[in-house]
CSV table of C-alpha atoms in Angstrom, one decimal:
chain,number,residue,atom,x,y,z
A,1456,UNK,CA,49.8,49.9,49.2
A,1457,UNK,CA,52.6,52.1,51.0
A,1458,UNK,CA,53.7,53.4,47.8
A,1459,UNK,CA,50.1,54.4,47.0
A,1460,UNK,CA,49.6,56.0,50.3
A,1461,UNK,CA,52.7,58.2,49.8
A,1462,UNK,CA,51.8,59.1,46.3
A,1463,UNK,CA,48.3,60.3,47.4
A,1464,UNK,CA,49.7,62.4,50.3
A,1465,UNK,CA,52.2,64.0,48.1
A,1466,UNK,CA,49.4,64.9,45.6
A,1467,UNK,CA,47.4,66.4,48.6
A,1468,UNK,CA,49.9,68.6,49.8
A,1469,UNK,CA,51.2,69.7,46.2
A,1470,UNK,CA,50.4,73.3,45.3
A,1471,UNK,CA,51.0,72.9,41.8
A,1472,UNK,CA,49.9,69.4,40.2
A,1473,UNK,CA,51.9,70.1,36.8
A,1474,UNK,CA,55.2,69.7,38.8
A,1475,UNK,CA,54.1,66.2,39.9
A,1476,UNK,CA,55.5,63.1,38.1
A,1477,UNK,CA,53.4,61.4,35.0
A,1478,UNK,CA,52.8,58.5,37.5
A,1479,UNK,CA,51.2,60.9,40.3
A,1480,UNK,CA,49.2,63.0,37.7
A,1481,UNK,CA,47.8,59.7,36.3
A,1482,UNK,CA,46.1,59.3,39.7
A,1483,UNK,CA,44.5,62.7,39.8
A,1484,UNK,CA,41.1,61.8,37.7
A,1485,UNK,CA,40.5,58.7,39.8
A,1486,UNK,CA,41.2,60.7,43.1
A,1487,UNK,CA,39.0,63.7,41.8
A,1488,UNK,CA,36.0,61.4,41.3
A,1489,UNK,CA,36.6,59.9,44.6
A,1490,UNK,CA,36.6,63.3,46.2
A,1491,UNK,CA,33.4,64.3,44.4
A,1492,UNK,CA,31.7,61.2,45.8
A,1493,UNK,CA,33.0,61.9,49.2
A,1494,UNK,CA,31.7,65.4,49.1
A,1495,UNK,CA,28.3,64.2,48.0
A,1496,UNK,CA,28.3,61.7,50.8
A,1497,UNK,CA,29.4,64.3,53.6
A,1498,UNK,CA,26.9,66.8,52.2
A,1499,UNK,CA,24.1,64.1,52.5
A,1500,UNK,CA,25.2,63.0,55.9
A,1501,UNK,CA,25.2,66.7,57.2
A,1502,UNK,CA,21.7,67.2,55.9
A,1503,UNK,CA,20.4,64.0,57.7
A,1504,UNK,CA,21.8,65.4,61.1
A,1505,UNK,CA,20.7,68.9,60.4
A,1506,UNK,CA,17.1,67.8,59.8
A,1507,UNK,CA,17.0,65.2,62.6
A,1508,UNK,CA,16.8,62.3,60.5
A,1509,UNK,CA,20.2,61.1,62.2
A,1510,UNK,CA,20.0,61.8,66.1
A,1511,UNK,CA,23.0,63.0,68.4
A,1512,UNK,CA,23.1,61.1,71.7
A,1513,UNK,CA,23.6,63.4,74.6
A,1514,UNK,CA,25.5,62.0,77.7
A,1515,UNK,CA,25.0,62.7,81.3
A,1516,UNK,CA,28.5,64.4,81.6
A,1517,UNK,CA,30.1,67.1,79.5
A,1518,UNK,CA,31.9,66.1,76.3
A,1519,UNK,CA,35.0,67.7,75.0
A,1520,UNK,CA,35.9,66.9,71.3
A,1521,UNK,CA,39.5,67.2,70.2
A,1522,UNK,CA,39.5,66.8,66.3
A,1523,UNK,CA,40.7,68.3,63.1
A,1524,UNK,CA,39.9,69.0,59.6
A,1525,UNK,CA,42.8,67.0,57.9
A,1526,UNK,CA,44.3,63.7,58.2
A,1527,UNK,CA,47.0,63.2,60.8
A,1528,UNK,CA,49.8,65.1,62.5
A,1529,UNK,CA,47.7,67.8,64.2
A,1530,UNK,CA,48.4,67.0,67.7
A,1531,UNK,CA,44.9,65.6,68.6
A,1532,UNK,CA,46.1,62.8,71.0
A,1533,UNK,CA,48.8,65.0,72.8
A,1534,UNK,CA,45.9,67.6,73.4
A,1535,UNK,CA,43.6,64.8,74.6
A,1536,UNK,CA,46.4,63.7,77.1
A,1537,UNK,CA,47.0,67.4,78.2
A,1538,UNK,CA,43.3,67.9,79.0
A,1539,UNK,CA,43.0,64.6,80.9
A,1540,UNK,CA,46.3,65.5,82.9
A,1541,UNK,CA,44.6,68.8,83.6
A,1542,UNK,CA,41.5,67.2,85.1
A,1543,UNK,CA,43.7,64.5,86.8
A,1544,UNK,CA,45.5,67.2,88.7
A,1545,UNK,CA,42.2,68.3,90.0
A,1546,UNK,CA,41.2,65.0,91.1
A,1547,UNK,CA,38.7,64.4,88.4
A,1548,UNK,CA,38.5,61.2,86.3
A,1549,UNK,CA,38.1,61.6,82.5
A,1550,UNK,CA,37.1,59.0,80.0
A,1551,UNK,CA,39.0,59.1,76.9
A,1552,UNK,CA,37.2,57.7,73.8
A,1553,UNK,CA,39.1,56.5,71.1
A,1554,UNK,CA,38.8,54.3,67.9
A,1555,UNK,CA,42.0,52.4,68.4
A,1556,UNK,CA,42.8,52.6,65.0
A,1557,UNK,CA,45.7,50.6,63.6
A,1558,UNK,CA,46.7,48.4,66.4
A,1559,UNK,CA,45.8,51.2,69.0
A,1560,UNK,CA,49.3,52.9,69.1
A,1561,UNK,CA,47.6,56.1,70.3
A,1562,UNK,CA,45.7,54.3,73.0
A,1563,UNK,CA,48.7,52.5,74.2
A,1564,UNK,CA,50.7,55.7,74.4
A,1565,UNK,CA,48.0,57.4,76.5
A,1566,UNK,CA,47.7,54.5,78.9
A,1567,UNK,CA,51.4,54.6,79.4
A,1568,UNK,CA,51.5,58.3,80.1
A,1569,UNK,CA,48.3,58.3,82.3
A,1570,UNK,CA,49.3,55.2,84.1
A,1571,UNK,CA,48.4,55.7,87.8
A,1572,UNK,CA,46.4,58.8,87.0
A,1573,UNK,CA,42.5,59.2,87.4
A,1574,UNK,CA,41.8,58.6,83.7
A,1575,UNK,CA,40.1,55.8,81.8
A,1576,UNK,CA,40.5,54.9,78.0
A,1577,UNK,CA,37.5,53.5,76.1
A,1578,UNK,CA,38.4,51.9,72.8
A,1579,UNK,CA,35.8,51.3,70.0
A,1580,UNK,CA,34.4,52.8,66.7
A,1581,UNK,CA,30.9,53.3,68.4
A,1582,UNK,CA,31.9,55.9,71.0
A,1583,UNK,CA,28.6,56.5,72.2
A,1584,UNK,CA,28.1,52.7,73.0
A,1585,UNK,CA,31.6,52.7,74.8
A,1586,UNK,CA,30.8,55.7,76.8
A,1587,UNK,CA,27.5,54.3,77.9
A,1588,UNK,CA,29.1,51.0,79.1
A,1589,UNK,CA,31.9,52.8,81.1
A,1590,UNK,CA,29.1,55.2,82.7
A,1591,UNK,CA,27.1,52.2,83.7
A,1592,UNK,CA,30.1,50.3,85.2
A,1593,UNK,CA,31.9,53.1,87.0
A,1594,UNK,CA,29.2,55.6,87.5
A,1595,UNK,CA,29.7,59.4,86.9
A,1596,UNK,CA,30.2,62.7,88.8
A,1597,UNK,CA,27.3,65.0,88.9
A,1598,UNK,CA,28.9,67.9,86.7
A,1599,UNK,CA,27.6,70.6,89.2
A,1600,UNK,CA,30.0,69.3,91.5
A,1601,UNK,CA,33.1,70.5,89.6
A,1602,UNK,CA,31.6,73.0,87.1
A,1603,UNK,CA,30.8,76.6,88.2
A,1604,UNK,CA,33.5,76.5,91.0
A,1605,UNK,CA,36.4,78.8,91.4
A,1606,UNK,CA,38.8,76.1,91.2
A,1607,UNK,CA,38.5,72.3,90.3
A,1608,UNK,CA,41.1,71.3,92.9
A,1609,UNK,CA,40.3,68.1,94.6
A,1610,UNK,CA,40.0,69.4,98.1
A,1611,UNK,CA,37.6,72.0,96.8
A,1612,UNK,CA,35.4,69.6,95.0
A,1613,UNK,CA,34.9,67.2,97.8
A,1614,UNK,CA,36.1,63.7,97.7
A,1615,UNK,CA,34.9,62.0,94.4
A,1616,UNK,CA,34.6,58.3,94.7
A,1617,UNK,CA,37.3,56.3,92.9
A,1618,UNK,CA,36.6,55.6,89.5
A,1619,UNK,CA,33.7,57.8,89.0
A,1620,UNK,CA,33.8,59.5,85.6
A,1621,UNK,CA,33.7,63.3,85.3
A,1622,UNK,CA,34.1,64.6,81.5
A,1623,UNK,CA,34.5,62.6,78.5
A,1624,UNK,CA,37.3,63.6,75.9
A,1625,UNK,CA,36.7,62.5,72.3
A,1626,UNK,CA,40.0,61.7,70.6
A,1627,UNK,CA,39.6,62.6,66.8
A,1628,UNK,CA,35.9,63.6,67.4
A,1629,UNK,CA,35.1,66.6,65.1
A,1630,UNK,CA,33.6,64.3,62.5
A,1631,UNK,CA,32.0,61.9,65.0
A,1632,UNK,CA,28.6,63.7,65.0
A,1633,UNK,CA,26.6,60.8,66.4
A,1634,UNK,CA,27.8,62.0,70.0
A,1635,UNK,CA,26.7,65.5,71.2
A,1636,UNK,CA,29.7,67.5,72.5
A,1637,UNK,CA,29.8,70.6,74.7
A,1638,UNK,CA,33.2,71.9,73.6
A,1639,UNK,CA,35.0,71.7,70.2
A,1640,UNK,CA,38.7,72.1,70.1
A,1641,UNK,CA,40.2,71.9,66.6
A,1642,UNK,CA,43.7,71.2,66.1
A,1643,UNK,CA,45.5,72.6,63.1
A,1644,UNK,CA,49.0,71.4,61.8
A,1645,UNK,CA,50.9,74.8,61.3
A,1646,UNK,CA,53.5,73.1,59.1
A,1647,UNK,CA,51.0,72.1,56.5
A,1648,UNK,CA,47.5,73.4,57.5
A,1649,UNK,CA,45.4,72.6,54.6
A,1650,UNK,CA,47.4,71.1,51.7
A,1651,UNK,CA,45.9,71.8,48.4
A,1652,UNK,CA,42.5,72.6,50.2
A,1653,UNK,CA,40.6,69.7,48.5
A,1654,UNK,CA,38.7,67.2,50.2
A,1655,UNK,CA,40.0,63.6,50.7
A,1656,UNK,CA,41.3,61.7,48.9
A,1657,UNK,CA,42.5,64.6,46.2
A,1658,UNK,CA,43.4,66.6,49.2
A,1659,UNK,CA,43.8,66.2,52.9
A,1660,UNK,CA,40.7,68.0,54.1
A,1661,UNK,CA,38.0,65.7,55.9
A,1662,UNK,CA,35.6,68.8,55.7
A,1663,UNK,CA,35.5,72.2,53.9
A,1664,UNK,CA,37.3,74.9,55.9
A,1665,UNK,CA,33.6,76.3,56.8
A,1666,UNK,CA,33.6,73.5,59.4
A,1667,UNK,CA,35.8,76.0,61.5
A,1668,UNK,CA,32.6,77.7,62.3
A,1669,UNK,CA,31.6,74.8,64.5
A,1670,UNK,CA,34.9,75.1,66.6
A,1671,UNK,CA,35.0,76.8,70.0
A,1672,UNK,CA,38.7,76.8,70.2
A,1673,UNK,CA,41.4,76.5,67.5
A,1674,UNK,CA,45.0,75.4,68.2
A,1675,UNK,CA,48.1,75.8,65.9
A,1676,UNK,CA,50.1,72.8,66.5
A,1677,UNK,CA,53.8,72.9,65.7
A,1678,UNK,CA,53.8,76.6,65.9
A,1679,UNK,CA,57.2,76.8,67.3
A,1680,UNK,CA,58.6,75.4,63.9
A,1681,UNK,CA,57.4,78.0,61.6
A,1682,UNK,CA,57.9,81.8,61.2
A,1683,UNK,CA,55.8,84.3,62.8
A,1684,UNK,CA,54.6,85.5,59.4
A,1685,UNK,CA,53.3,82.0,58.6
A,1686,UNK,CA,51.5,82.0,61.8
A,1687,UNK,CA,49.9,85.1,60.8
A,1688,UNK,CA,48.8,83.8,57.4
A,1689,UNK,CA,47.1,80.9,59.0
A,1690,UNK,CA,45.5,83.1,61.6
A,1691,UNK,CA,44.3,85.4,59.0
A,1692,UNK,CA,42.8,82.4,56.9
A,1693,UNK,CA,41.1,81.2,60.0
A,1694,UNK,CA,39.6,84.8,60.8
A,1695,UNK,CA,38.2,84.7,57.4
A,1696,UNK,CA,36.0,81.7,58.3
A,1697,UNK,CA,35.2,82.6,62.1
A,1698,UNK,CA,36.5,86.0,63.1
A,1699,UNK,CA,35.7,85.4,66.8
A,1700,UNK,CA,37.5,82.0,67.1
A,1701,UNK,CA,40.1,82.0,70.1
A,1702,UNK,CA,43.4,80.9,68.7
A,1703,UNK,CA,46.2,79.3,70.7
A,1704,UNK,CA,49.7,77.9,69.8
A,1705,UNK,CA,51.3,74.5,70.9
A,1706,UNK,CA,54.4,72.4,70.2
A,1707,UNK,CA,55.9,69.0,70.9
A,1708,UNK,CA,58.7,69.7,73.2
A,1709,UNK,CA,61.2,66.7,73.6
A,1710,UNK,CA,61.7,65.3,77.1
A,1711,UNK,CA,64.0,62.4,77.0
A,1712,UNK,CA,64.6,59.1,75.1
A,1713,UNK,CA,64.4,55.6,76.3
A,1714,UNK,CA,66.0,52.7,74.5
A,1715,UNK,CA,63.8,49.8,72.9
A,1716,UNK,CA,63.9,47.0,75.4
A,1717,UNK,CA,64.5,49.3,78.5
A,1718,UNK,CA,61.5,51.6,78.6
A,1719,UNK,CA,61.9,52.5,82.4
A,1720,UNK,CA,65.4,54.0,81.9
A,1721,UNK,CA,65.4,57.7,80.9
A,1722,UNK,CA,68.2,58.9,78.6
A,1723,UNK,CA,69.0,62.6,78.2
A,1724,UNK,CA,68.4,64.3,74.9
A,1725,UNK,CA,72.1,65.1,74.7
A,1726,UNK,CA,72.8,61.4,73.9
A,1727,UNK,CA,72.6,62.3,70.1
A,1728,UNK,CA,74.7,65.2,70.3
A,1729,UNK,CA,77.2,64.9,67.3
A,1730,UNK,CA,75.8,61.5,66.4
A,1731,UNK,CA,74.7,60.1,63.0
A,1732,UNK,CA,71.0,59.7,63.3
A,1733,UNK,CA,68.3,58.0,61.2
A,1734,UNK,CA,64.9,59.1,61.9
A,1735,UNK,CA,62.1,56.5,61.1
A,1736,UNK,CA,58.7,57.1,61.3
A,1737,UNK,CA,55.1,56.3,60.3
A,1738,UNK,CA,53.1,59.4,61.8
A,1739,UNK,CA,51.1,62.3,60.4
A,1740,UNK,CA,53.9,64.9,60.6
A,1741,UNK,CA,57.3,63.5,59.9
A,1742,UNK,CA,58.7,66.9,59.2
A,1743,UNK,CA,58.0,68.1,62.8
A,1744,UNK,CA,59.8,65.0,64.1
A,1745,UNK,CA,62.9,65.3,62.0
A,1746,UNK,CA,63.3,69.1,62.7
A,1747,UNK,CA,63.0,68.4,66.4
A,1748,UNK,CA,65.8,65.9,66.0
A,1749,UNK,CA,67.9,68.3,64.0
A,1750,UNK,CA,67.7,71.0,66.6
A,1751,UNK,CA,69.3,68.6,69.2
A,1752,UNK,CA,72.6,68.9,67.5
A,1753,UNK,CA,73.0,65.6,65.7
A,1754,UNK,CA,76.1,65.7,63.4
A,1755,UNK,CA,73.9,64.2,60.4
A,1756,UNK,CA,70.2,63.5,60.3
A,1757,UNK,CA,68.8,61.1,57.7
A,1758,UNK,CA,65.1,59.8,57.4
A,1759,UNK,CA,62.8,57.1,56.2
A,1760,UNK,CA,59.0,58.0,56.3
A,1761,UNK,CA,56.1,55.9,56.1
A,1762,UNK,CA,52.4,56.6,55.9
A,1763,UNK,CA,50.8,57.4,59.1
A,1764,UNK,CA,49.9,54.4,61.4
A,1765,UNK,CA,51.7,52.1,58.9
A,1766,UNK,CA,52.6,48.8,60.7
A,1767,UNK,CA,56.2,48.0,60.3
A,1768,UNK,CA,56.9,44.7,58.4
A,1769,UNK,CA,60.0,42.6,58.2
A,1770,UNK,CA,60.9,44.0,54.6
A,1771,UNK,CA,60.7,47.5,56.2
A,1772,UNK,CA,63.1,46.5,59.0
A,1773,UNK,CA,65.5,45.0,56.3
A,1774,UNK,CA,65.2,48.3,54.3
A,1775,UNK,CA,65.9,50.4,57.6
A,1776,UNK,CA,69.0,47.9,58.2
A,1777,UNK,CA,70.2,48.4,54.9
A,1778,UNK,CA,70.2,52.1,55.1
A,1779,UNK,CA,71.9,52.0,58.5
A,1780,UNK,CA,74.6,49.9,56.8
A,1781,UNK,CA,75.1,52.7,53.9
A,1782,UNK,CA,75.4,55.3,56.7
A,1783,UNK,CA,77.7,53.4,58.7
A,1784,UNK,CA,80.1,53.0,55.8
A,1785,UNK,CA,79.8,56.7,54.8
A,1786,UNK,CA,80.7,58.1,58.2
A,1787,UNK,CA,82.7,55.5,59.8
A,1788,UNK,CA,80.5,55.2,62.9
A,1789,UNK,CA,77.6,53.4,63.8
A,1790,UNK,CA,74.1,55.4,63.3
A,1791,UNK,CA,71.6,55.6,65.9
A,1792,UNK,CA,67.9,55.0,65.1
A,1793,UNK,CA,65.4,57.3,66.5
A,1794,UNK,CA,61.5,56.5,66.5
A,1795,UNK,CA,58.5,58.3,67.8
A,1796,UNK,CA,56.5,56.9,70.8
A,1797,UNK,CA,53.5,56.1,68.3
A,1798,UNK,CA,55.8,53.9,66.5
A,1799,UNK,CA,57.3,52.2,69.5
A,1800,UNK,CA,53.6,51.5,70.8
A,1801,UNK,CA,52.4,50.2,67.4
A,1802,UNK,CA,54.7,47.3,67.7
A,1803,UNK,CA,57.6,47.1,70.1
A,1804,UNK,CA,58.7,43.9,69.4
A,1805,UNK,CA,59.6,44.2,65.6
A,1806,UNK,CA,62.1,47.1,66.4
A,1807,UNK,CA,64.2,44.8,68.5
A,1808,UNK,CA,65.2,43.3,65.3
A,1809,UNK,CA,67.5,46.4,64.8
A,1810,UNK,CA,69.4,45.2,67.9
A,1811,UNK,CA,72.8,45.6,66.3
A,1812,UNK,CA,72.1,49.3,66.4
A,1813,UNK,CA,70.9,51.6,69.1
A,1814,UNK,CA,67.2,52.2,68.7
A,1815,UNK,CA,66.1,55.2,70.9
A,1816,UNK,CA,62.3,56.3,71.3
A,1817,UNK,CA,61.8,59.9,71.6
A,1818,UNK,CA,59.3,61.0,74.3
A,1819,UNK,CA,57.9,64.6,73.9
A,1820,UNK,CA,55.0,66.5,75.5
A,1821,UNK,CA,52.6,69.1,74.3
A,1822,UNK,CA,53.1,72.5,75.5
A,1823,UNK,CA,51.1,75.7,75.2
A,1824,UNK,CA,53.6,78.3,73.4
A,1825,UNK,CA,53.0,81.8,74.9
A,1826,UNK,CA,52.2,84.3,72.2
A,1827,UNK,CA,50.5,87.5,71.9
A,1828,UNK,CA,49.1,87.3,75.4
A,1829,UNK,CA,47.9,83.7,75.3
A,1830,UNK,CA,49.6,81.2,77.5
A,1831,UNK,CA,48.8,78.0,79.3
A,1832,UNK,CA,46.9,79.7,82.1
A,1833,UNK,CA,44.5,81.6,79.9
A,1834,UNK,CA,43.9,78.3,77.7
A,1835,UNK,CA,42.9,76.4,80.8
A,1836,UNK,CA,40.7,79.4,81.8
A,1837,UNK,CA,39.1,79.7,78.6
A,1838,UNK,CA,38.4,75.9,78.4
A,1839,UNK,CA,37.0,75.9,81.8
A,1840,UNK,CA,34.7,79.1,81.2
A,1841,UNK,CA,33.5,77.7,77.7
A,1842,UNK,CA,32.6,74.3,79.3
A,1843,UNK,CA,30.6,75.8,82.1
A,1844,UNK,CA,28.6,77.9,79.8
A,1845,UNK,CA,28.1,75.5,77.2
A,1846,UNK,CA,26.9,72.9,79.5
A,1847,UNK,CA,24.6,75.2,81.3
A,1848,UNK,CA,23.0,76.3,77.9
A,1849,UNK,CA,22.6,72.6,77.0
A,1850,UNK,CA,20.9,71.9,80.0
A,1851,UNK,CA,18.5,74.7,79.7
A,1852,UNK,CA,18.1,74.1,75.8
A,1853,UNK,CA,19.5,77.5,74.9
A,1854,UNK,CA,21.5,78.1,71.9
A,1855,UNK,CA,25.1,79.2,72.8
A,1856,UNK,CA,26.3,82.4,70.9
A,1857,UNK,CA,29.8,83.2,70.6
């Protein structure tokens, strides 16, 4: 199954199918048929919502959706954390809604990063039902108590009761149409934004690029890893779909390591300077992870990539150990294994089977990259303004016009 997933991913991001192997090309007819059926289903679902045969549930608090048009590696969960931290710094409790896919690695990472902060995490495929249960259990803050204020600082808003929920943040919410949202943020992987521009599974797109018209803000993630010209090319493509869409830039900035088995001890990034490193990951954008490690000054960087959300098995650990042995023989020193936080949180125990080698977990945080007058302050200001205006329009049943 892992080999099939890799093959499908390679096809989805290949610009020229004639350069693929015969085995890969043999999969294209089946993938094309599946993509056609998916397109028909997507169109039917869209029509059912458009004509009101499927309804969208509106909640008593503002809903912010963080989503994307392609599978994996777009920075959705780090952006969700960024927004939750922003509200937390203002004394406002957010409820994060996530599916908890593949063992809930993203939910576990969020829970660890937001520990001690005023934020709650609801896990479940039915986001509306999950939200309803949390709102019933903890209550919620009247949005007028923090919207339409000059600042959202705690002392200005005025003593929220502990646990009362403010805004809701949908992790991977763009295609979750059953829940009304007041603000739509779309994350785009700047390293590989659209692949072959086909719908899944022939390509990586969950929806056609025209879905950009629904977005209120676009964010080019991993913008620090590509050239200025490539950024301009992606922007131009976005502008062709929605000229007025505000565009910001983000990157994952490495902070520190911790060693598997000793999560509370922070290790400086310089520990891998001049080291032999094996990057092991099962994430949506392995290239960004590896490029980040290479920039830290390692002597040699090798990699083993698995498909996004892959659960490591015993045979995987054996393969990793074999690769480590080859690297040790080649360079005459013990290599270091580096994994991402998502890989650690998916199954911390299995990584301890590599205990004869040092296994480090890279911790990074999302940052807004200043570019062309856009900054973290202007990003936060825009989100606040859009959320206030769109919430007011929704309450008055008025359409919002960009």
